[in-house]
Amino acid sequence: QKEVEQNSGPLSVPEGAIASLNCTYSDRGSQSFFWYRQYSGKSPELIMSIYSNGDKEDGRFTAQLNKASQYVSLLIRDSQPSDSATYLCAVNIGSARQLTFGSGTQLTVLP
Amino acid sequence: NAGVTQTPKFQVLKTGQSMTLQCAQDMNHNSMYWYRQDPGMGLRLIYYSASEGTTDKGEVPNGYNVSRLNKREFSLRLESAAPSQTSVYFCASSAWDNEQFFGPGTRLTVL
């Protein structure tokens, strides 16, 4: 079992819809959870961080964390074609200073 | 602020050649990281430096060495390049909250 797993996708949604991206992790002791967006040929860009159970909203993005079930999700409301990218989930596994990344979910928002 | 900078952007090496990838950050972050990203493998940690004067191995350290030159700079050295080291290399830095910010990457090809 991988330490951080994401739906590999690809995921396609129509413009204006809600895109839902999911991530599960193996370490119950994990404390830090992040979502990164990566456009093709570019570097990962941090879009959300979450540290406690519940929801965290930032503009059109909502991160949801459920430590008991060991999953973290990202919702993108009113999806735009510019949201088309690969989304990476990252979790601190073991050492607090290290992040383990999932393999990413490719999202396409169709005009 | 430039954030995290990396040089070079592209490099082609022959098997057995050596090279050093440079990374610098101007965000006054304590921790710095080197990752490689390969298709289907996601981001994998090579080495990290939790603070100036310390370095630790990550998931895939074999064939690499690092130097934390000062708080700003963290270099990655390939002593004898192999075709398996063809990859995109990213440097990142973070403060205490583990939010990692990435440089633009170096695309390395080893022939």
mmCIF file of N, CA, C and O in Angstrom, chain A residues 2-3 32 34 36 38 40-46 48-49 51 56 88 92 95-104, chain B residues 31 33 35 37 40-43 45 48 50 56-59 90 94-105 107:
data_model
loop_
_atom_site.group_PDB
_atom_site.id
_atom_site.type_symbol
_atom_site.label_atom_id
_atom_site.label_comp_id
_atom_site.label_asym_id
_atom_site.label_seq_id
_atom_site.Cartn_x
_atom_site.Cartn_y
_atom_site.Cartn_z
ATOM 1 N N LYS A 2 0.579 2.180 -0.911
ATOM 2 C CA LYS A 2 1.324 3.421 -0.947
ATOM 3 C C LYS A 2 0.974 4.249 0.281
ATOM 4 O O LYS A 2 -0.127 4.172 0.809
ATOM 5 N N GLU A 3 1.923 5.086 0.704
ATOM 6 C CA GLU A 3 1.710 5.884 1.909
ATOM 7 C C GLU A 3 0.705 7.002 1.674
ATOM 8 O O GLU A 3 -0.024 7.391 2.582
ATOM 9 N N SER A 32 0.320 17.327 9.115
ATOM 10 C CA SER A 32 0.321 18.410 8.119
ATOM 11 C C SER A 32 -0.126 17.869 6.776
ATOM 12 O O SER A 32 0.367 16.822 6.341
ATOM 13 N N PHE A 34 -1.312 19.008 2.666
ATOM 14 C CA PHE A 34 -1.187 20.088 1.687
ATOM 15 C C PHE A 34 -1.737 19.641 0.342
ATOM 16 O O PHE A 34 -1.667 18.467 -0.024
ATOM 17 N N TYR A 36 -1.161 20.774 -3.703
ATOM 18 C CA TYR A 36 -0.374 21.539 -4.657
ATOM 19 C C TYR A 36 -1.020 21.408 -6.034
ATOM 20 O O TYR A 36 -1.585 20.367 -6.375
ATOM 21 N N GLN A 38 -0.021 21.671 -10.128
ATOM 22 C CA GLN A 38 1.129 21.650 -11.020
ATOM 23 C C GLN A 38 0.659 21.691 -12.463
ATOM 24 O O GLN A 38 0.046 20.743 -12.948
ATOM 25 N N SER A 40 1.432 21.660 -16.493
ATOM 26 C CA SER A 40 2.376 20.886 -17.294
ATOM 27 C C SER A 40 3.662 21.668 -17.541
ATOM 28 O O SER A 40 3.631 22.816 -17.998
ATOM 29 N N GLY A 41 4.781 21.069 -17.209
ATOM 30 C CA GLY A 41 6.074 21.698 -17.439
ATOM 31 C C GLY A 41 6.477 22.726 -16.392
ATOM 32 O O GLY A 41 7.518 23.367 -16.535
ATOM 33 N N LYS A 42 5.659 22.876 -15.350
ATOM 34 C CA LYS A 42 5.944 23.859 -14.311
ATOM 35 C C LYS A 42 6.188 23.174 -12.976
ATOM 36 O O LYS A 42 6.034 21.966 -12.833
ATOM 37 N N SER A 43 6.543 23.953 -11.979
ATOM 38 C CA SER A 43 6.795 23.400 -10.653
ATOM 39 C C SER A 43 5.514 23.388 -9.826
ATOM 40 O O SER A 43 4.564 24.126 -10.114
ATOM 41 N N PRO A 44 5.453 22.554 -8.784
ATOM 42 C CA PRO A 44 4.268 22.526 -7.912
ATOM 43 C C PRO A 44 4.083 23.860 -7.193
ATOM 44 O O PRO A 44 5.050 24.485 -6.754
ATOM 45 N N GLU A 45 2.810 24.243 -7.080
ATOM 46 C CA GLU A 45 2.451 25.506 -6.446
ATOM 47 C C GLU A 45 1.501 25.198 -5.281
ATOM 48 O O GLU A 45 0.463 24.542 -5.481
ATOM 49 N N LEU A 46 1.836 25.636 -4.089
ATOM 50 C CA LEU A 46 0.998 25.387 -2.916
ATOM 51 C C LEU A 46 -0.316 26.157 -3.028
ATOM 52 O O LEU A 46 -0.311 27.374 -3.246
ATOM 53 N N MET A 48 -3.302 24.965 -0.849
ATOM 54 C CA MET A 48 -4.023 24.835 0.423
ATOM 55 C C MET A 48 -3.167 24.055 1.412
ATOM 56 O O MET A 48 -2.493 23.105 1.042
ATOM 57 N N SER A 49 -3.263 24.439 2.674
ATOM 58 C CA SER A 49 -2.695 23.648 3.760
ATOM 59 C C SER A 49 -3.777 23.481 4.815
ATOM 60 O O SER A 49 -4.632 24.361 4.990
ATOM 61 N N TYR A 51 -4.416 21.572 8.861
ATOM 62 C CA TYR A 51 -3.733 20.912 9.965
ATOM 63 C C TYR A 51 -4.702 20.282 10.969
ATOM 64 O O TYR A 51 -4.296 19.451 11.792
ATOM 65 N N LYS A 56 -11.550 23.827 5.462
ATOM 66 C CA LYS A 56 -10.848 25.104 5.367
ATOM 67 C C LYS A 56 -11.103 25.666 3.984
ATOM 68 O O LYS A 56 -10.837 24.994 2.992
ATOM 69 N N LEU A 88 -1.588 17.626 -6.587
ATOM 70 C CA LEU A 88 -0.788 16.731 -5.758
ATOM 71 C C LEU A 88 -1.178 16.886 -4.295
ATOM 72 O O LEU A 88 -1.249 18.003 -3.784
ATOM 73 N N ASN A 92 2.795 14.835 5.774
ATOM 74 C CA ASN A 92 4.024 14.486 6.487
ATOM 75 C C ASN A 92 3.867 13.066 7.044
ATOM 76 O O ASN A 92 2.965 12.780 7.808
ATOM 77 N N SER A 95 8.770 11.546 9.839
ATOM 78 C CA SER A 95 9.412 12.781 10.276
ATOM 79 C C SER A 95 8.547 13.993 9.967
ATOM 80 O O SER A 95 7.978 14.104 8.891
ATOM 81 N N ALA A 96 8.485 14.910 10.908
ATOM 82 C CA ALA A 96 7.675 16.110 10.709
ATOM 83 C C ALA A 96 8.211 16.978 9.582
ATOM 84 O O ALA A 96 7.483 17.767 9.006
ATOM 85 N N ARG A 97 9.498 16.839 9.273
ATOM 86 C CA ARG A 97 10.097 17.719 8.275
ATOM 87 C C ARG A 97 9.953 17.177 6.849
ATOM 88 O O ARG A 97 10.261 17.857 5.901
ATOM 89 N N GLN A 98 9.517 15.946 6.706
ATOM 90 C CA GLN A 98 9.420 15.363 5.374
ATOM 91 C C GLN A 98 7.970 15.285 4.924
ATOM 92 O O GLN A 98 7.091 14.964 5.703
ATOM 93 N N LEU A 99 7.753 15.568 3.664
ATOM 94 C CA LEU A 99 6.445 15.371 3.060
ATOM 95 C C LEU A 99 6.525 14.206 2.080
ATOM 96 O O LEU A 99 7.514 14.044 1.377
ATOM 97 N N THR A 100 5.470 13.414 2.064
ATOM 98 C CA THR A 100 5.323 12.376 1.050
ATOM 99 C C THR A 100 4.202 12.803 0.118
ATOM 100 O O THR A 100 3.115 13.175 0.579
ATOM 101 N N PHE A 101 4.477 12.753 -1.169
ATOM 102 C CA PHE A 101 3.517 13.215 -2.168
ATOM 103 C C PHE A 101 2.798 12.025 -2.803
ATOM 104 O O PHE A 101 3.399 10.964 -3.040
ATOM 105 N N GLY A 102 1.516 12.227 -3.087
ATOM 106 C CA GLY A 102 0.808 11.285 -3.925
ATOM 107 C C GLY A 102 1.239 11.468 -5.374
ATOM 108 O O GLY A 102 1.948 12.422 -5.712
ATOM 109 N N SER A 103 0.800 10.544 -6.212
ATOM 110 C CA SER A 103 1.227 10.592 -7.618
ATOM 111 C C SER A 103 0.434 11.602 -8.430
ATOM 112 O O SER A 103 0.770 11.851 -9.592
ATOM 113 N N GLY A 104 -0.602 12.193 -7.822
ATOM 114 C CA GLY A 104 -1.318 13.278 -8.488
ATOM 115 C C GLY A 104 -2.566 12.842 -9.225
ATOM 116 O O GLY A 104 -2.678 11.694 -9.670
ATOM 117 N N SER B 31 14.424 25.208 6.458
ATOM 118 C CA SER B 31 14.514 23.881 5.846
ATOM 119 C C SER B 31 14.541 23.969 4.322
ATOM 120 O O SER B 31 13.852 24.795 3.723
ATOM 121 N N TYR B 33 15.003 21.337 0.588
ATOM 122 C CA TYR B 33 14.756 19.975 0.103
ATOM 123 C C TYR B 33 15.171 19.853 -1.357
ATOM 124 O O TYR B 33 15.073 20.817 -2.115
ATOM 125 N N TYR B 35 14.072 17.262 -4.563
ATOM 126 C CA TYR B 35 13.199 16.210 -5.069
ATOM 127 C C TYR B 35 13.565 15.905 -6.514
ATOM 128 O O TYR B 35 14.096 16.751 -7.226
ATOM 129 N N GLN B 37 11.373 14.296 -9.960
ATOM 130 C CA GLN B 37 10.034 13.951 -10.428
ATOM 131 C C GLN B 37 10.155 13.208 -11.741
ATOM 132 O O GLN B 37 10.694 13.728 -12.714
ATOM 133 N N GLY B 40 4.914 9.048 -13.689
ATOM 134 C CA GLY B 40 4.334 7.889 -13.011
ATOM 135 C C GLY B 40 4.877 7.626 -11.625
ATOM 136 O O GLY B 40 4.364 6.759 -10.916
ATOM 137 N N MET B 41 5.919 8.362 -11.225
ATOM 138 C CA MET B 41 6.536 8.117 -9.905
ATOM 139 C C MET B 41 6.265 9.243 -8.932
ATOM 140 O O MET B 41 6.573 9.145 -7.759
ATOM 141 N N GLY B 42 5.743 10.342 -9.404
ATOM 142 C CA GLY B 42 5.486 11.461 -8.505
ATOM 143 C C GLY B 42 6.772 12.120 -8.041
ATOM 144 O O GLY B 42 7.858 11.878 -8.571
ATOM 145 N N LEU B 43 6.659 12.943 -7.025
ATOM 146 C CA LEU B 43 7.802 13.626 -6.431
ATOM 147 C C LEU B 43 8.421 12.732 -5.368
ATOM 148 O O LEU B 43 7.731 12.261 -4.473
ATOM 149 N N LEU B 45 11.637 12.463 -2.532
ATOM 150 C CA LEU B 45 12.624 13.237 -1.796
ATOM 151 C C LEU B 45 13.998 12.583 -1.898
ATOM 152 O O LEU B 45 14.155 11.392 -1.609
ATOM 153 N N TYR B 48 17.248 16.245 2.347
ATOM 154 C CA TYR B 48 16.739 17.475 2.895
ATOM 155 C C TYR B 48 17.665 17.988 3.979
ATOM 156 O O TYR B 48 18.502 17.246 4.503
ATOM 157 N N ALA B 50 17.066 20.098 7.444
ATOM 158 C CA ALA B 50 16.075 20.674 8.356
ATOM 159 C C ALA B 50 16.515 22.054 8.843
ATOM 160 O O ALA B 50 15.677 22.921 9.123
ATOM 161 N N ASP B 56 19.961 15.269 5.743
ATOM 162 C CA ASP B 56 19.467 13.906 5.961
ATOM 163 C C ASP B 56 19.009 13.304 4.656
ATOM 164 O O ASP B 56 18.547 14.013 3.755
ATOM 165 N N LYS B 57 19.112 11.973 4.596
ATOM 166 C CA LYS B 57 18.686 11.264 3.397
ATOM 167 C C LYS B 57 17.171 11.215 3.328
ATOM 168 O O LYS B 57 16.490 11.097 4.332
ATOM 169 N N GLY B 58 16.689 11.247 2.095
ATOM 170 C CA GLY B 58 15.278 11.040 1.849
ATOM 171 C C GLY B 58 15.029 9.651 1.312
ATOM 172 O O GLY B 58 15.724 8.696 1.664
ATOM 173 N N GLU B 59 14.078 9.552 0.403
ATOM 174 C CA GLU B 59 13.657 8.250 -0.121
ATOM 175 C C GLU B 59 14.648 7.665 -1.128
ATOM 176 O O GLU B 59 14.850 6.461 -1.182
ATOM 177 N N PHE B 90 13.655 19.327 -8.504
ATOM 178 C CA PHE B 90 13.085 20.501 -7.859
ATOM 179 C C PHE B 90 13.719 20.701 -6.491
ATOM 180 O O PHE B 90 13.885 19.750 -5.723
ATOM 181 N N SER B 94 11.071 25.561 3.249
ATOM 182 C CA SER B 94 9.914 25.748 4.126
ATOM 183 C C SER B 94 10.340 26.363 5.448
ATOM 184 O O SER B 94 11.482 26.243 5.885
ATOM 185 N N ALA B 95 9.362 26.995 6.086
ATOM 186 C CA ALA B 95 9.525 27.466 7.457
ATOM 187 C C ALA B 95 9.037 26.364 8.407
ATOM 188 O O ALA B 95 8.848 25.227 7.997
ATOM 189 N N TRP B 96 8.742 26.714 9.637
ATOM 190 C CA TRP B 96 8.367 25.716 10.647
ATOM 191 C C TRP B 96 7.071 25.002 10.312
ATOM 192 O O TRP B 96 6.813 23.891 10.753
ATOM 193 N N ASP B 97 6.202 25.652 9.490
ATOM 194 C CA ASP B 97 4.865 25.106 9.240
ATOM 195 C C ASP B 97 4.846 24.044 8.147
ATOM 196 O O ASP B 97 3.783 23.537 7.795
ATOM 197 N N ASN B 98 6.018 23.711 7.615
ATOM 198 C CA ASN B 98 6.115 22.663 6.599
ATOM 199 C C ASN B 98 5.552 23.049 5.242
ATOM 200 O O ASN B 98 5.532 22.204 4.338
ATOM 201 N N GLU B 99 5.055 24.264 5.065
ATOM 202 C CA GLU B 99 4.582 24.685 3.755
ATOM 203 C C GLU B 99 5.800 24.846 2.849
ATOM 204 O O GLU B 99 6.590 25.771 3.027
ATOM 205 N N GLN B 100 5.916 23.961 1.895
ATOM 206 C CA GLN B 100 7.088 23.961 1.040
ATOM 207 C C GLN B 100 6.817 24.749 -0.236
ATOM 208 O O GLN B 100 5.771 24.585 -0.872
ATOM 209 N N PHE B 101 7.793 25.567 -0.607
ATOM 210 C CA PHE B 101 7.699 26.375 -1.818
ATOM 211 C C PHE B 101 8.800 25.926 -2.767
ATOM 212 O O PHE B 101 9.951 25.789 -2.365
ATOM 213 N N PHE B 102 8.419 25.707 -4.003
ATOM 214 C CA PHE B 102 9.296 25.068 -4.974
ATOM 215 C C PHE B 102 9.945 26.068 -5.921
ATOM 216 O O PHE B 102 9.353 27.094 -6.280
ATOM 217 N N GLY B 103 11.156 25.717 -6.353
ATOM 218 C CA GLY B 103 11.815 26.428 -7.418
ATOM 219 C C GLY B 103 11.295 25.974 -8.775
ATOM 220 O O GLY B 103 10.474 25.061 -8.854
ATOM 221 N N PRO B 104 11.788 26.582 -9.862
ATOM 222 C CA PRO B 104 11.268 26.287 -11.202
ATOM 223 C C PRO B 104 11.728 24.949 -11.774
ATOM 224 O O PRO B 104 11.166 24.483 -12.766
ATOM 225 N N GLY B 105 12.731 24.331 -11.174
ATOM 226 C CA GLY B 105 13.159 23.009 -11.618
ATOM 227 C C GLY B 105 14.335 23.034 -12.586
ATOM 228 O O GLY B 105 14.614 24.044 -13.244
ATOM 229 N N ARG B 107 15.753 20.491 -15.658
ATOM 230 C CA ARG B 107 15.517 19.298 -16.487
ATOM 231 C C ARG B 107 16.868 18.715 -16.880
ATOM 232 O O ARG B 107 17.627 19.355 -17.607
#
